[in-house]
């Protein structure tokens, strides 16, 4: 390739990434309105990235920075009045760019917990797309109810081309109630 061809190829890749992010925008998701009270990682080295799991921008990502083979568990806390959840969507991997997605590891299997009780195993594809999982109705939508949690424990991973560190760009929720 000539320099000009390389430049045109890079411009096309950037344009495709913009189209990609516009297509996968989740700005209308109800949880962005502040219904996720907190996100917490059991890994103290990854906590600075926890907010990226629920920020509404797939181009930011949580990255597991653990050492020694610990099993990451990500916990979302919701107020009792939060709308009930019937669907979970996960953007697996680091979606900043196609290269970043390939370089970092991605979750392959996740154990889902509702208030610390295991309720499902989510099998994720090695795909650069939002993956949706229908779940039984979770939550209470009752302002008198105590806060409740959903936790995601990564059981198995797809290896990245440059690192085994696992990354997830976004976890979103949809449900049956109005805000």
PDB file of N, CA and C in Angstrom, residues 6 32 61 77 98 106 121 140 144 170-172:
ATOM      1  N   UNK A   6      -3.051   3.795   2.640  1.00  0.00           N
ATOM      2  CA  UNK A   6      -3.106   3.527   4.083  1.00  0.00           C
ATOM      3  C   UNK A   6      -3.962   4.556   4.796  1.00  0.00           C
ATOM      4  N   UNK A  32     -29.845   4.726  32.277  1.00  0.00           N
ATOM      5  CA  UNK A  32     -28.955   5.886  32.199  1.00  0.00           C
ATOM      6  C   UNK A  32     -29.490   7.029  33.063  1.00  0.00           C
ATOM      7  N   UNK A  61     -14.581   1.268  28.621  1.00  0.00           N
ATOM      8  CA  UNK A  61     -14.665  -0.141  29.015  1.00  0.00           C
ATOM      9  C   UNK A  61     -14.144  -0.358  30.428  1.00  0.00           C
ATOM     10  N   UNK A  77     -26.013  -2.259  42.074  1.00  0.00           N
ATOM     11  CA  UNK A  77     -27.003  -2.068  43.133  1.00  0.00           C
ATOM     12  C   UNK A  77     -28.099  -1.151  42.610  1.00  0.00           C
ATOM     13  N   UNK A  98     -11.840  -1.727  16.808  1.00  0.00           N
ATOM     14  CA  UNK A  98     -11.759  -3.152  16.441  1.00  0.00           C
ATOM     15  C   UNK A  98     -10.457  -3.754  16.972  1.00  0.00           C
ATOM     16  N   UNK A 106     -12.262 -11.393  26.499  1.00  0.00           N
ATOM     17  CA  UNK A 106     -13.698 -11.135  26.596  1.00  0.00           C
ATOM     18  C   UNK A 106     -14.342 -12.247  27.419  1.00  0.00           C
ATOM     19  N   UNK A 121     -26.681 -18.912  33.999  1.00  0.00           N
ATOM     20  CA  UNK A 121     -25.367 -18.836  33.355  1.00  0.00           C
ATOM     21  C   UNK A 121     -25.609 -18.185  31.996  1.00  0.00           C
ATOM     22  N   UNK A 140     -38.258  -5.059  42.079  1.00  0.00           N
ATOM     23  CA  UNK A 140     -39.473  -4.891  42.855  1.00  0.00           C
ATOM     24  C   UNK A 140     -40.329  -3.707  42.421  1.00  0.00           C
ATOM     25  N   UNK A 144     -40.751   1.304  48.804  1.00  0.00           N
ATOM     26  CA  UNK A 144     -40.595   0.851  50.189  1.00  0.00           C
ATOM     27  C   UNK A 144     -39.615  -0.315  50.312  1.00  0.00           C
ATOM     28  N   UNK A 170     -19.996  -2.473  28.178  1.00  0.00           N
ATOM     29  CA  UNK A 170     -21.276  -1.950  28.671  1.00  0.00           C
ATOM     30  C   UNK A 170     -22.175  -3.092  29.094  1.00  0.00           C
ATOM     31  N   UNK A 171     -22.912  -2.884  30.181  1.00  0.00           N
ATOM     32  CA  UNK A 171     -23.999  -3.773  30.578  1.00  0.00           C
ATOM     33  C   UNK A 171     -25.222  -2.888  30.749  1.00  0.00           C
ATOM     34  N   UNK A 172     -26.279  -3.201  30.005  1.00  0.00           N
ATOM     35  CA  UNK A 172     -27.500  -2.390  30.073  1.00  0.00           C
ATOM     36  C   UNK A 172     -28.679  -3.272  30.447  1.00  0.00           C
TER      37      UNK A 172
END
